[in-house]
Amino acid sequence: MALALQCHFKSLQISRDKHYPSGELLSLGNIGELYLKLSEQQEPYKTDSLIPASKSACLHLALQYLKQSIDMGKNSGDASFYVTDLKCYADALHANGDYEKAFQYLKEFESLNDSINTTDSKVKVENLTTQREVVEQQRDLTQAEIRYADAVAGYNNYLAELRRRTGLDRVAVCRGTQLPAIRPALVDS
């Protein structure tokens, strides 16, 4: 866990240095989630400069980082960035004994999550509808190409029959041969 925290803190610092708010938001959420996991662990864990010795300190850090992530996410206007942090924050509040607030954040999570899933479903339906329309257009084009090819073949057959009936087919064969040039006749004067 210490290595994961180091990586997320490094990511947080880079995101802040590069003015990359969505990276900062994600890093804050990941750090908060890791501290929440540490506060829930039953077996002892190795403490260091990033991991405090007490579970309550880990829980306090989880609440702090998750709240920052949620606040940034709300300012960004994109709920998909922070919706999972709402659930983690509600869990952390519940573990901290703040049941009323935990319930409020859980309701907000459920509402946003349903909204995001509904939107995702609508996008999937729209994509499938577009895909079906493209397939139907391709089928219509293929059928039109077949009708056109049939019409051209029918027209060529009709012309061939017409040439045979009128004798033009023999004329066409004659046109292909070269006739010798006619010499002018000598005129008697």
One Martini backbone bead per residue (centre of mass of N, CA, C, O) as a GRO file, in nm:
protein
  189
    1MET     BB    1   0.055   0.065  -0.017
    2ALA     BB    2   0.290   0.260  -0.012
    3LEU     BB    3   0.351   0.255  -0.315
    4ALA     BB    4   0.076   0.353  -0.409
    5LEU     BB    5   0.086   0.621  -0.261
    6GLN     BB    6   0.337   0.731  -0.395
    7CYS     BB    7   0.221   0.731  -0.682
    8HIS     BB    8  -0.025   0.918  -0.623
    9PHE     BB    9   0.141   1.158  -0.517
   10LYS     BB   10   0.301   1.196  -0.775
   11SER     BB   11   0.057   1.241  -0.958
   12LEU     BB   12  -0.047   1.486  -0.806
   13GLN     BB   13   0.200   1.667  -0.851
   14ILE     BB   14   0.200   1.660  -1.160
   15SER     BB   15  -0.089   1.768  -1.201
   16ARG     BB   16  -0.032   2.038  -1.063
   17ASP     BB   17   0.213   2.132  -1.234
   18LYS     BB   18   0.033   2.084  -1.519
   19HIS     BB   19  -0.262   2.162  -1.490
   20TYR     BB   20  -0.439   1.873  -1.420
   21PRO     BB   21  -0.741   1.826  -1.289
   22SER     BB   22  -0.824   1.529  -1.349
   23GLY     BB   23  -0.566   1.407  -1.225
   24GLU     BB   24  -0.605   1.525  -0.945
   25LEU     BB   25  -0.879   1.402  -0.885
   26LEU     BB   26  -0.794   1.104  -0.913
   27SER     BB   27  -0.568   1.106  -0.702
   28LEU     BB   28  -0.737   1.187  -0.458
   29GLY     BB   29  -0.927   0.943  -0.472
   30ASN     BB   30  -0.710   0.722  -0.448
   31ILE     BB   31  -0.597   0.809  -0.177
   32GLY     BB   32  -0.860   0.792  -0.018
   33GLU     BB   33  -0.910   0.490  -0.074
   34LEU     BB   34  -0.653   0.383   0.058
   35TYR     BB   35  -0.709   0.494   0.342
   36LEU     BB   36  -0.968   0.337   0.378
   37LYS     BB   37  -0.844   0.055   0.357
   38LEU     BB   38  -0.653   0.092   0.600
   39SER     BB   39  -0.889   0.141   0.810
   40GLU     BB   40  -1.011  -0.167   0.748
   41GLN     BB   41  -0.785  -0.324   0.844
   42GLN     BB   42  -0.703  -0.595   1.050
   43GLU     BB   43  -0.422  -0.614   0.996
   44PRO     BB   44  -0.124  -0.522   1.029
   45TYR     BB   45   0.073  -0.240   0.930
   46LYS     BB   46   0.305  -0.061   0.774
   47THR     BB   47   0.466   0.216   0.875
   48ASP     BB   48   0.506   0.559   0.760
   49SER     BB   49   0.503   0.869   0.624
   50LEU     BB   50   0.210   0.788   0.483
   51ILE     BB   51   0.147   0.581   0.726
   52PRO     BB   52  -0.033   0.568   0.983
   53ALA     BB   53  -0.085   0.399   1.284
   54SER     BB   54  -0.381   0.480   1.279
   55LYS     BB   55  -0.700   0.428   1.172
   56SER     BB   56  -0.818   0.712   1.227
   57ALA     BB   57  -0.608   0.862   1.056
   58CYS     BB   58  -0.682   0.724   0.792
   59LEU     BB   59  -0.976   0.815   0.792
   60HIS     BB   60  -0.920   1.116   0.792
   61LEU     BB   61  -0.764   1.115   0.521
   62ALA     BB   62  -0.988   1.000   0.351
   63LEU     BB   63  -1.187   1.231   0.394
   64GLN     BB   64  -1.009   1.456   0.287
   65TYR     BB   65  -0.947   1.350  -0.007
   66LEU     BB   66  -1.238   1.288  -0.098
   67LYS     BB   67  -1.349   1.576  -0.063
   68GLN     BB   68  -1.163   1.710  -0.266
   69SER     BB   69  -1.255   1.543  -0.507
   70ILE     BB   70  -1.554   1.619  -0.500
   71ASP     BB   71  -1.523   1.924  -0.523
   72MET     BB   72  -1.375   1.919  -0.793
   73GLY     BB   73  -1.591   1.759  -0.950
   74LYS     BB   74  -1.819   1.965  -0.919
   75ASN     BB   75  -1.658   2.193  -1.068
   76SER     BB   76  -1.630   2.033  -1.345
   77GLY     BB   77  -1.922   1.873  -1.418
   78ASP     BB   78  -1.812   1.564  -1.398
   79ALA     BB   79  -1.943   1.286  -1.251
   80SER     BB   80  -1.752   1.050  -1.346
   81PHE     BB   81  -1.503   1.142  -1.164
   82TYR     BB   82  -1.672   1.125  -0.855
   83VAL     BB   83  -1.881   0.898  -0.794
   84THR     BB   84  -1.702   0.689  -0.636
   85ASP     BB   85  -1.623   0.889  -0.409
   86LEU     BB   86  -1.899   0.903  -0.279
   87LYS     BB   87  -1.902   0.613  -0.176
   88CYS     BB   88  -1.642   0.627  -0.008
   89TYR     BB   89  -1.732   0.864   0.168
   90ALA     BB   90  -1.975   0.723   0.291
   91ASP     BB   91  -1.810   0.495   0.419
   92ALA     BB   92  -1.632   0.680   0.595
   93LEU     BB   93  -1.861   0.814   0.752
   94HIS     BB   94  -1.969   0.553   0.871
   95ALA     BB   95  -1.702   0.473   1.017
   96ASN     BB   96  -1.718   0.760   1.181
   97GLY     BB   97  -2.047   0.792   1.262
   98ASP     BB   98  -2.184   0.964   1.013
   99TYR     BB   99  -2.484   0.869   0.908
  100GLU     BB  100  -2.632   1.107   0.779
  101LYS     BB  101  -2.413   1.189   0.575
  102ALA     BB  102  -2.380   0.913   0.447
  103PHE     BB  103  -2.668   0.900   0.335
  104GLN     BB  104  -2.648   1.149   0.150
  105TYR     BB  105  -2.408   1.044  -0.025
  106LEU     BB  106  -2.545   0.784  -0.114
  107LYS     BB  107  -2.778   0.920  -0.265
  108GLU     BB  108  -2.600   1.075  -0.462
  109PHE     BB  109  -2.466   0.833  -0.584
  110GLU     BB  110  -2.717   0.687  -0.691
  111SER     BB  111  -2.817   0.913  -0.873
  112LEU     BB  112  -2.561   0.947  -1.050
  113ASN     BB  113  -2.527   0.653  -1.134
  114ASP     BB  114  -2.798   0.630  -1.279
  115SER     BB  115  -2.748   0.861  -1.477
  116ILE     BB  116  -2.496   0.744  -1.610
  117ASN     BB  117  -2.622   0.473  -1.696
  118THR     BB  118  -2.844   0.598  -1.868
  119THR     BB  119  -2.657   0.747  -2.060
  120ASP     BB  120  -2.502   0.499  -2.155
  121SER     BB  121  -2.749   0.354  -2.267
  122LYS     BB  122  -2.826   0.569  -2.473
  123VAL     BB  123  -2.565   0.557  -2.634
  124LYS     BB  124  -2.584   0.259  -2.709
  125VAL     BB  125  -2.852   0.283  -2.860
  126GLU     BB  126  -2.757   0.493  -3.065
  127ASN     BB  127  -2.530   0.320  -3.184
  128LEU     BB  128  -2.711   0.086  -3.276
  129THR     BB  129  -2.894   0.252  -3.458
  130THR     BB  130  -2.674   0.353  -3.647
  131GLN     BB  131  -2.573   0.077  -3.731
  132ARG     BB  132  -2.840  -0.020  -3.854
  133GLU     BB  133  -2.866   0.207  -4.065
  134VAL     BB  134  -2.607   0.138  -4.218
  135VAL     BB  135  -2.688  -0.147  -4.296
  136GLU     BB  136  -2.945  -0.066  -4.450
  137GLN     BB  137  -2.801   0.115  -4.657
  138GLN     BB  138  -2.621  -0.107  -4.769
  139ARG     BB  139  -2.852  -0.287  -4.858
  140ASP     BB  140  -2.985  -0.080  -5.046
  141LEU     BB  141  -2.739  -0.045  -5.228
  142THR     BB  142  -2.713  -0.338  -5.315
  143GLN     BB  143  -2.995  -0.355  -5.440
  144ALA     BB  144  -2.949  -0.126  -5.643
  145GLU     BB  145  -2.711  -0.258  -5.788
  146ILE     BB  146  -2.868  -0.504  -5.883
  147ARG     BB  147  -3.086  -0.353  -6.043
  148TYR     BB  148  -2.888  -0.213  -6.233
  149ALA     BB  149  -2.756  -0.466  -6.350
  150ASP     BB  150  -3.020  -0.583  -6.461
  151ALA     BB  151  -3.088  -0.343  -6.644
  152VAL     BB  152  -2.833  -0.355  -6.819
  153ALA     BB  153  -2.870  -0.646  -6.915
  154GLY     BB  154  -3.149  -0.602  -7.043
  155TYR     BB  155  -3.061  -0.383  -7.242
  156ASN     BB  156  -2.846  -0.553  -7.389
  157ASN     BB  157  -3.042  -0.775  -7.480
  158TYR     BB  158  -3.231  -0.592  -7.639
  159LEU     BB  159  -3.017  -0.489  -7.842
  160ALA     BB  160  -2.936  -0.763  -7.953
  161GLU     BB  161  -3.218  -0.838  -8.058
  162LEU     BB  162  -3.256  -0.593  -8.240
  163ARG     BB  163  -3.013  -0.650  -8.424
  164ARG     BB  164  -3.104  -0.923  -8.524
  165ARG     BB  165  -3.379  -0.829  -8.652
  166THR     BB  166  -3.238  -0.587  -8.833
  167GLY     BB  167  -2.922  -0.661  -8.905
  168LEU     BB  168  -2.702  -0.497  -8.739
  169ASP     BB  169  -2.501  -0.719  -8.664
  170ARG     BB  170  -2.373  -0.737  -8.954
  171VAL     BB  171  -2.284  -0.446  -8.980
  172ALA     BB  172  -2.097  -0.442  -8.737
  173VAL     BB  173  -1.906  -0.652  -8.859
  174CYS     BB  174  -1.832  -0.487  -9.115
  175ARG     BB  175  -1.707  -0.241  -8.975
  176GLY     BB  176  -1.453  -0.406  -8.882
  177THR     BB  177  -1.383  -0.394  -9.173
  178GLN     BB  178  -1.170  -0.327  -9.439
  179LEU     BB  179  -1.206  -0.137  -9.713
  180PRO     BB  180  -1.125  -0.065 -10.009
  181ALA     BB  181  -1.035   0.175 -10.194
  182ILE     BB  182  -1.177   0.388 -10.423
  183ARG     BB  183  -1.136   0.456 -10.743
  184PRO     BB  184  -1.135   0.685 -10.956
  185ALA     BB  185  -1.288   0.756 -11.233
  186LEU     BB  186  -1.257   0.796 -11.554
  187VAL     BB  187  -1.299   1.078 -11.743
  188ASP     BB  188  -1.468   1.173 -12.023
  189SER     BB  189  -1.417   1.454 -12.252
   0.00000   0.00000   0.00000
